[in-house]
Coordinates of C-alpha atoms in Angstrom, one line a residue:
X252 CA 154.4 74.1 89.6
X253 CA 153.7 77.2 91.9
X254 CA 154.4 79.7 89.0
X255 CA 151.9 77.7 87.2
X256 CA 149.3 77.8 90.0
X257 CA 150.1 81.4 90.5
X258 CA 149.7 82.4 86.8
X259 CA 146.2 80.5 86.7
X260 CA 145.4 82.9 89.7
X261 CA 146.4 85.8 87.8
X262 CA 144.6 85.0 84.9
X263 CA 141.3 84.4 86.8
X264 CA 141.8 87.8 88.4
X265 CA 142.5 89.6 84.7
X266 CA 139.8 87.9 83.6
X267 CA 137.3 89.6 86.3
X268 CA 138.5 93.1 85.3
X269 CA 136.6 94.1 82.5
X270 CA 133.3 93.1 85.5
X271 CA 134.8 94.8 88.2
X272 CA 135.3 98.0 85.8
X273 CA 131.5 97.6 83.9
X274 CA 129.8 97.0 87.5
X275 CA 132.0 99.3 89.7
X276 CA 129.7 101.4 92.4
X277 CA 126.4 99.0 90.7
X278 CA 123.7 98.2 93.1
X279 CA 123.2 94.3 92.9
X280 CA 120.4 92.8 94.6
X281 CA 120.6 89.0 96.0
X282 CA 117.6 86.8 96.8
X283 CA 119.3 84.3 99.2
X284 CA 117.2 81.2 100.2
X285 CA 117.1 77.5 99.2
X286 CA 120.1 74.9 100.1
X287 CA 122.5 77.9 99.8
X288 CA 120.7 79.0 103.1
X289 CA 121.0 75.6 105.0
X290 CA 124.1 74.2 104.3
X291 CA 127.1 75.6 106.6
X292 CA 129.9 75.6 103.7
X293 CA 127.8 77.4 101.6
X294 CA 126.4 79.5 103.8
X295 CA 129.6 80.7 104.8
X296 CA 130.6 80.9 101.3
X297 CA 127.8 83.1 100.4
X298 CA 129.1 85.4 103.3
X299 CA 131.9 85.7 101.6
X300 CA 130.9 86.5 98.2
X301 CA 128.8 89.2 99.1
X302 CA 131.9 90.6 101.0
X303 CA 134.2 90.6 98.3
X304 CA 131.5 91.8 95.8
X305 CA 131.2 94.9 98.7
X306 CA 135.6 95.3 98.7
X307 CA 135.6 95.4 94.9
X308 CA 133.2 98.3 94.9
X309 CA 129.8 96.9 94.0
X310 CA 126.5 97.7 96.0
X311 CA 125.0 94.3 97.3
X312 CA 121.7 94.0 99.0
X313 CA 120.4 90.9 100.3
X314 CA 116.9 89.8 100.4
X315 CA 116.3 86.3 102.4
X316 CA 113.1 83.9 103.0
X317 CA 113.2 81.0 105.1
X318 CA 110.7 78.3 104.1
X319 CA 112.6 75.2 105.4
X320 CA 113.4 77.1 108.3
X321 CA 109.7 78.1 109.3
X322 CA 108.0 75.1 108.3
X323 CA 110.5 73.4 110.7
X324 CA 109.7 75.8 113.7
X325 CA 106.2 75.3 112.7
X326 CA 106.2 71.6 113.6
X327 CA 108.0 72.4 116.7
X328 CA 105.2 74.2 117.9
X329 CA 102.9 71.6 116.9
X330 CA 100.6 74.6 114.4
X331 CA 99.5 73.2 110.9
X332 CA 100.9 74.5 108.1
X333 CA 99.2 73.7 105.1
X334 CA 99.7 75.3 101.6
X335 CA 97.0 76.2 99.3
X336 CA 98.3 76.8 95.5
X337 CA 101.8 76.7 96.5
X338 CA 101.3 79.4 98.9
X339 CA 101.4 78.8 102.8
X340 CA 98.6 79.6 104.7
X341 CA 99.1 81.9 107.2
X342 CA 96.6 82.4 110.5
X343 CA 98.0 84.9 112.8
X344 CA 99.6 82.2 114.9
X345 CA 101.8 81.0 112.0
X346 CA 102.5 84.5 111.3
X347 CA 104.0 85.0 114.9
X348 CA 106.2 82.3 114.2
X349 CA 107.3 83.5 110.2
X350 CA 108.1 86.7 111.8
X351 CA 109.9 85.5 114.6
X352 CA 112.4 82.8 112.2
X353 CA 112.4 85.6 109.4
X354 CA 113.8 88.4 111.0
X355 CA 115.1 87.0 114.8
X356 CA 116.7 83.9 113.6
X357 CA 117.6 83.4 109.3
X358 CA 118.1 87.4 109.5
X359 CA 120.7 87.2 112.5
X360 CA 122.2 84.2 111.1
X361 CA 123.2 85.7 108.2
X362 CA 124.5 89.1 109.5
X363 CA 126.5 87.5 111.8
X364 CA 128.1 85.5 108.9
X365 CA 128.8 88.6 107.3
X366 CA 130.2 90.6 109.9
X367 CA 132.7 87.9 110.7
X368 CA 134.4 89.9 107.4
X369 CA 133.7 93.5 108.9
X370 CA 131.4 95.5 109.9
X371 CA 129.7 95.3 107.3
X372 CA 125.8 94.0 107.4
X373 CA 122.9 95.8 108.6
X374 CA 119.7 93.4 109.8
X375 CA 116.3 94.8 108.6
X376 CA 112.9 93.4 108.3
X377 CA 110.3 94.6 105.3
X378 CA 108.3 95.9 108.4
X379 CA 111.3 98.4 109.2
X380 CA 110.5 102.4 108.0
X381 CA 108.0 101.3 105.9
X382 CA 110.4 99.2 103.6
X383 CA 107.6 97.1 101.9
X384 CA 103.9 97.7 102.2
X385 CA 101.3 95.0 101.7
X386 CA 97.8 94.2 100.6
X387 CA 96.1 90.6 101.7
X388 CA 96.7 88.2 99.1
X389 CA 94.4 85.8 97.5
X390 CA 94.9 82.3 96.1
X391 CA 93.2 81.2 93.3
X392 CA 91.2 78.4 93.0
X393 CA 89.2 77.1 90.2
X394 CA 89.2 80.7 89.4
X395 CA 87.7 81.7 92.6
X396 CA 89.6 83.5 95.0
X397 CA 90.4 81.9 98.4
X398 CA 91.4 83.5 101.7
X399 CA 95.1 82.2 102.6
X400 CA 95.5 84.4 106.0
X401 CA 98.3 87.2 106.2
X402 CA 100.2 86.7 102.9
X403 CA 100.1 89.2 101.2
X404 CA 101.7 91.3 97.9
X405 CA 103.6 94.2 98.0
X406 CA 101.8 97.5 96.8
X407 CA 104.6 99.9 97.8
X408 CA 108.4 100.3 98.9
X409 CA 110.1 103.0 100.5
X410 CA 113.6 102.4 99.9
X411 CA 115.1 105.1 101.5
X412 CA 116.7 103.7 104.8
X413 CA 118.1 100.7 102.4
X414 CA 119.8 103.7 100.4
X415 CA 120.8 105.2 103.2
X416 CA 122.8 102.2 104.3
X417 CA 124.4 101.8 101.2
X418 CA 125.2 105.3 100.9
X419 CA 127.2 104.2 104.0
X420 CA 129.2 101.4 102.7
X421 CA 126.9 99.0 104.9
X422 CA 125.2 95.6 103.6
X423 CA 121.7 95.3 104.3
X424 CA 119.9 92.1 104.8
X425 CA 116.4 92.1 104.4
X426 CA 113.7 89.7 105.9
X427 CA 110.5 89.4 103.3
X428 CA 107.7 89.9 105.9
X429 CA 105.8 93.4 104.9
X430 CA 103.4 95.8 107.0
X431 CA 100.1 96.7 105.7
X432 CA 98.5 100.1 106.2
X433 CA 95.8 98.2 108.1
X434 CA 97.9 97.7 111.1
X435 CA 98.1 93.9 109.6
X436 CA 101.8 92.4 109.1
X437 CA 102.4 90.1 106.1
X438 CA 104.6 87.2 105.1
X439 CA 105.6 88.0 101.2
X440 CA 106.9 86.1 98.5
X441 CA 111.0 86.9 99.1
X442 CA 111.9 86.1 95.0
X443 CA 108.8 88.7 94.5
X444 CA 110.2 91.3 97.3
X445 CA 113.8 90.7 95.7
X446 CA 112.2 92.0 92.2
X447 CA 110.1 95.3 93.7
X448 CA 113.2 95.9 96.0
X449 CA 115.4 95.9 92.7
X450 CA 113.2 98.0 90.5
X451 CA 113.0 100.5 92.9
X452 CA 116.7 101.3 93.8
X453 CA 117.4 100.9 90.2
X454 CA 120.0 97.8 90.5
X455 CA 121.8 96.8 87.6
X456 CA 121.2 93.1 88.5
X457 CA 119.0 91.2 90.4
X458 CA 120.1 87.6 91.2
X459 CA 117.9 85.2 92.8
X460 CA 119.8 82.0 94.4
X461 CA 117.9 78.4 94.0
X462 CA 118.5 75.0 94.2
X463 CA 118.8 74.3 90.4
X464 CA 121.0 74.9 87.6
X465 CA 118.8 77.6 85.8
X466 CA 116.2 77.8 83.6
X467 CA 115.6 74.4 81.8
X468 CA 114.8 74.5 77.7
X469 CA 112.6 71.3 77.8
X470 CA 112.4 69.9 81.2
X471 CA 112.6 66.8 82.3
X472 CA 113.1 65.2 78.8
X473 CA 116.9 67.1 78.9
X474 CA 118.7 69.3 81.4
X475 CA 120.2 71.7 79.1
X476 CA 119.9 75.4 80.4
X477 CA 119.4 78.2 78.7
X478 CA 121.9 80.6 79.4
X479 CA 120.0 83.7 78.3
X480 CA 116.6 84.9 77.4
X481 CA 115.0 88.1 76.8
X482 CA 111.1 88.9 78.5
X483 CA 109.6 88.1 76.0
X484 CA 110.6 84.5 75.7
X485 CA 110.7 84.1 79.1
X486 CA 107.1 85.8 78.9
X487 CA 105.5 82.6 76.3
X488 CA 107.6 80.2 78.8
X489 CA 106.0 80.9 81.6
X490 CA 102.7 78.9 81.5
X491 CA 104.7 75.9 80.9
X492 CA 107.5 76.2 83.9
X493 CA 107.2 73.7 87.2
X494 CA 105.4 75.4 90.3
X495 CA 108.9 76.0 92.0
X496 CA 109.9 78.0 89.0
X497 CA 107.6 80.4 88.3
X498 CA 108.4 83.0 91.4
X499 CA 111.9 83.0 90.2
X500 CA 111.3 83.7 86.8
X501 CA 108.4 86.0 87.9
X502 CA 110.8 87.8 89.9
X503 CA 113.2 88.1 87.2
X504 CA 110.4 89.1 84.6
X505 CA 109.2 91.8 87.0
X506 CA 112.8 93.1 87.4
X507 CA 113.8 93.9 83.9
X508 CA 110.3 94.7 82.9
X509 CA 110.7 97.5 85.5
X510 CA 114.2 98.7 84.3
X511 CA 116.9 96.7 86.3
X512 CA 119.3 95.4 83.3
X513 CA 119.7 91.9 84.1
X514 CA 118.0 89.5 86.4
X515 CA 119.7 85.7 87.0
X516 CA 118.6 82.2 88.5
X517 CA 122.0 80.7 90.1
X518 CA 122.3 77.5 91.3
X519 CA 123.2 78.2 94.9
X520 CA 124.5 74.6 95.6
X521 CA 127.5 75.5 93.5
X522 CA 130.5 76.9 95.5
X523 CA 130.6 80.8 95.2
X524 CA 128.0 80.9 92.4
X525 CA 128.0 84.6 92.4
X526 CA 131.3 85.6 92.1
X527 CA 131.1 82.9 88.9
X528 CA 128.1 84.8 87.2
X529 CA 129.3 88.1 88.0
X530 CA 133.1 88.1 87.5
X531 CA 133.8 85.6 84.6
X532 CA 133.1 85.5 80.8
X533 CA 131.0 82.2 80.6
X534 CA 129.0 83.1 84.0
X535 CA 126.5 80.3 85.3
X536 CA 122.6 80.0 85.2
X537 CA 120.1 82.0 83.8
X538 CA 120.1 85.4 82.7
X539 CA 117.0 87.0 81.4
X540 CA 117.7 90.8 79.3
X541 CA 114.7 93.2 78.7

């Protein structure tokens, strides 16, 4: 019975070779958020994945939001949060608050889950040597643009201090909030960070954790995923995808479109979901190819 259980270990570790060989010294970028980010097994779990994707030679950089987390220290304070075509309006007082749970609270959180394993994670916000610089967002409204506060979209990144930290066999763990060259700071879009952070360091994947199984082919009449896609398909889908959907995909879209091999939607609620997509032959999700 133990040679047994030991054989079926060996097997799962021969099957990850031909991964650990194709994606050896790869830079993979993770959007971490959803349930993934508020359940404690998982969370520890995802601590460990990105560890052992760092030991077995990969490059992983994290990229985290922190809705549930900021709407709940929103209500705590007593300040209105309302959303306006599915973005949340931010007035400067929410945005002391989204910057406060983004990079002093989710951020620390999560490095300190990491470096239970090592020394391994770096905390940094968007804000931090220029990482991501934003413009003032607007949401649309029966075609007419409407002002939603200090959200904004990224116009540039700087990538060099994440480089430099990976150079050093460090994790970094970004928060999405982004400066603006008008002195203003703004809360991003982390799927849409994720995807401008990825094309920029040139990662060979870009994963972006959620609370579903992937990409559905007719949703809700079935549940079947579809297990790959290229742009373009994913391109004609888009107008017909569910609200929560379309960053991730967006994200996904934006990455390959700007050169990053593959992008994936995991369904973070599944124990070690990345080590799955990245190290076996069937892999999980959603992956869309250029």
């Amino acid at each position: 019975m133990r040679l047994t259980t030991a054989q079926s270990k060996a097997e799962s570790l021969i099957e990850a070779l031909p991964w650990l060989t194709r994606f050896h010294g790869a830079t993979i970028v993770i959007k971490y958020g959803g349930n993934a980010m508020t359940d404690e097994a998982l969370k520890e779990g995802f601590a460990e994945d990105v560890v052992f994707l760092h030991h077995a030679g990969l490059r992983p950089v994290v990229v985290h939001g922190g809705g549930p987390q900021i709407s709940s220290a929103l209500d705590k304070l007593g300040i209105e949060s309302t959303f306006t075509a599915g973005l949340r309006v931010t007035t400067p007082e929410a945005m002391q608050v989204v910057r406060m749970v983004l990079t002093g609270q989710v951020n620390r959180d999560i490095v300190g889950l990491v470096n239970r394993h090592g020394p391994f994670a770096v905390g940094m916000s968007g804000e931090d040597a220029h990482l991501f610089t934003a413009v003032r967002k607007h949401a649309i409204v029966d075609g007419e643009p409407v002002d939603i506060g200090q959200v904004g979209d990224i116009v540039k990144v700087e990538a060099g201090a994440v480089r430099a930290l990976v150079d050093d066999g460090r994790i970094p763990v970004i928060s999405s909030v982004a400066r603006g060259d008008d002195g203003e700071i703004y809360n991003v879009n982390a799927d849409t960070a994720a995807a401008a952070l990825a094309v920029e360091l040139k990662a060979q994947k870009l994963i972006v954790l959620t609370d579903v199984e992937g990409l559905y082919a007719n949703w809700p009449d079935d549940a079947d995923v579809i297990d790959s896609l290229t742009a373009d398909e994913l391109e004609t889908l888009m107008p017909t995808l569910s609200s929560g959907m379309v960053p991730k995909m967006e994200a996904c879209l934006t990455a390959v479109q700007g050169g990053v091999p593959q992008a994936h939607v995991l369904d973070g609620r599944v124990p070690h979901s990345l080590l799955l997509e990245i190290f076996t032959n069937e892999g999980i999700g959603t992956m869309v190819m250029p």
